[in-house]
Short mmCIF file of C-alpha atoms in Angstrom, two decimals:
data_model
loop_
_atom_site.label_atom_id
_atom_site.label_comp_id
_atom_site.label_asym_id
_atom_site.label_seq_id
_atom_site.Cartn_x
_atom_site.Cartn_y
_atom_site.Cartn_z
CA MET J 29 34.58 262.29 -49.90
CA PRO J 30 37.42 264.08 -51.41
CA TYR J 31 37.65 263.79 -55.58
CA ALA J 32 40.93 262.67 -57.38
CA LEU J 33 40.82 263.35 -61.45
CA ILE J 34 43.28 261.35 -63.38
CA ILE J 35 44.64 262.02 -66.79
CA GLY J 36 45.70 258.96 -68.43
CA ALA J 37 44.72 255.54 -67.99
CA GLY J 38 48.15 253.73 -68.97
CA LYS J 39 50.03 251.65 -66.22
CA VAL J 40 50.57 254.54 -63.95
CA GLY J 41 47.15 256.13 -63.78
CA TYR J 42 45.18 252.65 -63.58
CA HIS J 43 46.98 251.72 -60.89
CA LEU J 44 47.05 254.74 -59.13
CA ALA J 45 42.88 254.95 -59.66
CA LYS J 46 42.73 251.46 -58.57
CA MET J 47 44.80 252.20 -55.06
CA LEU J 48 42.85 255.47 -54.35
CA SER J 49 39.34 253.95 -55.27
CA GLU J 50 40.18 251.07 -52.77
CA SER J 51 41.13 253.79 -50.19
CA GLY J 52 37.57 255.03 -50.36
CA THR J 53 38.36 258.10 -52.58
CA ARG J 54 35.93 259.12 -55.32
CA VAL J 55 38.16 258.59 -58.51
CA GLY J 56 37.36 259.82 -62.27
CA ILE J 57 39.97 259.29 -64.93
CA ILE J 58 40.39 260.38 -68.50
CA ASP J 59 42.19 258.87 -71.68
CA ARG J 60 41.81 258.98 -75.20
CA ASP J 61 42.01 255.29 -75.57
CA LYS J 62 38.73 253.77 -75.59
CA ALA J 63 40.01 250.26 -74.51
CA ALA J 64 41.53 251.81 -71.55
CA CYS J 65 38.69 253.55 -70.57
CA LYS J 66 36.36 250.76 -70.80
CA ARG J 67 39.03 248.52 -68.98
CA VAL J 68 38.79 251.21 -65.99
CA ALA J 69 35.28 251.80 -66.01
CA GLU J 70 34.48 247.64 -65.85
CA GLU J 71 37.13 246.78 -63.52
CA LEU J 72 37.42 249.33 -61.18
CA ASP J 73 33.86 251.05 -61.57
CA ILE J 74 34.53 254.45 -61.37
CA LEU J 75 33.88 257.20 -63.93
CA ALA J 76 35.96 257.26 -67.02
CA VAL J 77 35.62 259.47 -69.45
CA LEU J 78 36.86 259.15 -73.15
CA GLY J 79 38.63 262.36 -74.70
CA ASP J 80 41.61 264.51 -74.59
CA GLY J 81 42.44 265.60 -70.83
CA THR J 82 43.88 268.72 -72.10
CA GLU J 83 40.45 269.94 -73.47
CA ILE J 84 38.50 272.38 -70.97
CA GLY J 85 35.44 270.91 -72.28
CA VAL J 86 36.68 266.81 -71.63
CA LEU J 87 37.98 268.09 -68.21
CA GLY J 88 34.43 269.74 -67.36
CA GLU J 89 32.71 266.32 -68.59
CA ALA J 90 34.87 264.73 -65.81
CA ASP J 91 33.75 266.93 -63.18
CA GLY J 92 37.04 268.53 -63.23
CA GLU J 93 35.45 271.88 -61.44
CA ASP J 94 35.08 269.44 -58.32
CA ALA J 95 38.27 268.00 -58.23
CA ASP J 96 40.23 268.05 -54.90
CA TYR J 97 43.27 266.46 -56.70
CA ILE J 98 43.99 266.73 -60.36
CA VAL J 99 47.09 263.97 -61.63
CA ALA J 100 48.31 264.63 -64.83
CA ALA J 101 49.51 260.95 -65.65
CA THR J 102 49.92 260.36 -69.26
CA GLY J 103 53.26 259.60 -70.88
CA ARG J 104 53.62 262.76 -72.72
CA ASP J 105 55.14 265.97 -71.13
CA GLU J 106 53.36 268.45 -73.12
CA ASP J 107 49.80 266.87 -72.11
CA ASN J 108 50.78 266.58 -68.48
CA ILE J 109 51.87 270.39 -68.50
CA ALA J 110 48.81 271.63 -70.44
CA VAL J 111 46.79 269.81 -67.77
CA CYS J 112 48.56 271.51 -65.04
CA ARG J 113 48.11 274.90 -66.34
CA ILE J 114 44.43 274.29 -66.90
CA ALA J 115 43.85 272.59 -63.57
CA LYS J 116 45.15 275.78 -61.91
CA THR J 117 43.97 278.85 -64.01
CA ARG J 118 40.70 277.12 -65.01
CA TYR J 119 39.55 275.44 -62.00
CA GLY J 120 41.95 276.76 -59.01
CA CYS J 121 42.61 273.13 -57.81
CA GLY J 122 44.31 273.15 -54.45
CA ARG J 123 46.50 269.98 -55.29
CA VAL J 124 47.73 269.61 -58.87
CA ILE J 125 50.25 266.38 -59.15
CA THR J 126 52.18 265.60 -62.34
CA ARG J 127 54.40 262.93 -63.73
CA VAL J 128 57.57 264.24 -65.55
CA ILE J 129 58.60 262.08 -68.36
CA ASP J 130 61.83 263.88 -69.31
CA PRO J 131 63.69 265.48 -66.21
CA ARG J 132 64.84 268.61 -68.26
CA ASN J 133 60.93 269.88 -68.27
CA MET J 134 60.69 270.00 -64.62
CA ALA J 135 60.92 273.53 -64.20
CA LEU J 136 57.98 273.69 -67.03
CA HIS J 137 55.71 271.72 -64.87
CA ARG J 138 56.39 273.80 -61.84
CA LEU J 139 55.49 277.11 -64.09
CA ALA J 140 52.30 275.44 -65.33
CA GLY J 141 51.45 275.16 -61.74
CA ALA J 142 52.36 271.57 -60.35
CA ASP J 143 52.26 271.57 -56.80
CA ALA J 144 53.97 268.28 -56.82
CA THR J 145 56.41 266.34 -59.55
CA ILE J 146 56.79 262.59 -59.81
CA ASP J 147 60.13 262.46 -61.66
CA ALA J 148 60.39 258.68 -62.05
CA THR J 149 63.35 258.77 -64.21
CA THR J 150 65.30 260.74 -61.59
CA ALA J 151 64.07 258.68 -58.73
CA ALA J 152 65.37 255.43 -60.27
CA ALA J 153 68.53 256.65 -61.05
CA ARG J 154 69.01 257.80 -57.57
CA MET J 155 67.47 255.04 -55.78
CA ILE J 156 69.96 253.15 -57.79
CA SER J 157 72.56 255.25 -56.69
CA ASP J 158 71.68 255.15 -53.03
CA ALA J 159 72.03 251.33 -53.09
CA LEU J 160 75.69 251.57 -53.47
CA PRO J 161 76.64 252.55 -50.18
CA ALA J 162 79.42 254.65 -49.22
CA GLU J 163 81.59 253.01 -46.48
CA GLY J 164 79.88 252.86 -43.46
CA MET J 165 76.85 254.52 -44.39
CA ARG J 166 73.65 253.61 -46.64
CA LEU J 167 70.81 255.69 -47.27
CA LEU J 168 67.52 254.09 -46.65
CA SER J 169 64.95 256.64 -47.88
CA ILE J 170 64.34 259.78 -49.88
CA PHE J 171 61.44 262.04 -48.99
CA GLU J 172 59.01 263.49 -51.36
CA SER J 173 60.94 266.53 -52.28
CA GLY J 174 63.90 264.99 -53.01
CA ASP J 175 65.87 267.27 -50.71
CA PHE J 176 66.11 264.91 -47.43
CA SER J 177 67.32 261.49 -46.96
CA LEU J 178 67.10 259.20 -44.21
CA ALA J 179 70.50 257.59 -43.81
CA GLU J 180 72.10 254.61 -41.50
CA LEU J 181 75.55 254.77 -40.19
CA GLU J 182 77.52 252.19 -38.42
CA LEU J 183 80.16 253.62 -35.92
CA GLY J 184 83.44 251.68 -35.56
CA GLU J 185 86.37 251.75 -33.08
CA SER J 186 88.11 254.32 -35.12
CA SER J 187 85.31 256.76 -35.90
CA PRO J 188 85.69 260.15 -34.36
CA ALA J 189 82.07 259.94 -33.16
CA SER J 190 82.62 256.82 -30.95
CA GLY J 191 82.57 257.97 -27.08
CA LEU J 192 81.12 261.47 -27.80
CA LEU J 193 77.78 262.78 -26.91
CA VAL J 194 75.54 263.86 -29.48
CA SER J 195 75.60 267.44 -28.36
CA ASP J 196 79.18 267.46 -28.83
CA LEU J 197 79.28 266.29 -32.09
CA LYS J 198 79.78 268.85 -35.10
CA LEU J 199 76.97 268.06 -37.41
CA PRO J 200 76.08 270.04 -40.83
CA GLN J 201 73.20 272.58 -39.64
CA ASP J 202 70.43 270.72 -41.58
CA CYS J 203 71.05 267.38 -40.14
CA VAL J 204 69.73 265.56 -36.98
CA LEU J 205 70.13 262.23 -35.26
CA ILE J 206 66.77 260.49 -34.63
CA ALA J 207 67.80 257.04 -33.33
CA LEU J 208 70.49 254.27 -32.58
CA ILE J 209 70.36 250.45 -32.47
CA ARG J 210 72.51 249.10 -29.85
CA SER J 211 72.93 245.39 -29.25
CA GLY J 212 69.58 244.96 -30.82
CA THR J 213 67.92 247.80 -28.58
CA VAL J 214 66.32 250.80 -29.94
CA MET J 215 67.17 254.07 -28.60
CA LEU J 216 65.89 257.63 -29.41
CA THR J 217 69.10 259.60 -29.68
CA ARG J 218 69.36 262.94 -26.96
CA GLY J 219 71.83 265.68 -26.45
CA ALA J 220 73.13 263.59 -23.46
CA THR J 221 73.30 260.03 -25.41
CA ALA J 222 76.81 258.81 -25.61
CA LEU J 223 77.80 256.75 -28.75
CA ALA J 224 79.80 253.78 -29.26
CA ALA J 225 81.46 251.55 -31.51
CA GLY J 226 78.87 249.50 -32.83
CA ASP J 227 75.85 251.66 -32.85
CA ARG J 228 73.97 251.87 -36.12
CA VAL J 229 72.82 255.48 -36.08
CA PHE J 230 70.00 257.04 -38.02
CA ALA J 231 70.09 260.34 -39.38
CA LEU J 232 67.84 262.90 -41.51
CA ALA J 233 70.04 265.11 -43.51
CA ARG J 234 69.98 267.49 -46.85
CA ARG J 235 71.49 265.46 -49.24
CA PRO J 236 74.22 267.92 -50.06
CA SER J 237 74.91 267.39 -46.34
CA MET J 238 75.23 263.42 -46.37
CA GLU J 239 79.22 263.43 -47.05
CA LYS J 240 79.79 266.01 -44.31
CA LEU J 241 77.47 263.75 -41.82
CA ARG J 242 79.64 260.63 -43.05
CA GLU J 243 82.71 262.24 -41.88
CA ALA J 244 81.69 263.72 -38.27
CA LEU J 245 80.50 259.98 -37.53
CA ILE J 246 82.78 257.83 -39.36
CA GLY J 247 85.49 259.85 -40.40
CA ARG J 248 87.45 260.36 -43.80
CA THR J 249 88.20 257.25 -46.03
#
């Protein structure tokens, strides 16, 4: 059974611990707050260690050397960065995930050894921005790295892609059409698939290429 050690028993740490423990993962958690540790221990029935998660002794008390995953989930960048550094240099943890509070500190988290960074501030702003659709296109999902997004584009009568085969489209290099919906029927797109007005086309592309993708399918607006 994999072991996930979470540093920080606030809202983020608590709910993550609950989700992981319910999925069958062994979970441990560290927090400076006595009440938070008591709540976790009583409600989730997992290991809860009271102390400073940036201290090697406290991490050892929580079996840090056995952790398959260490998650730095406190509300302070400096603490999360310190946890990342210890997790990598002291324990050689294979997967270190960190919560980024101030996006300007992203590089410091990565330099400290974070394998994955969760920047809630930027992610929230991006999701709100993506919820405001460009003409004929809306973004449906952002993948973990933030580099790729899934987009839906609806072709009109005047769309340059209407009537063309997928293989004839001049798409950005880092873009692929996945499927389309036509008259309520889902179809996987192939090179020989002919597009038509009214098609709802789903594409995966790097975010910087989204505008070129929209121009190729919908046209300039």
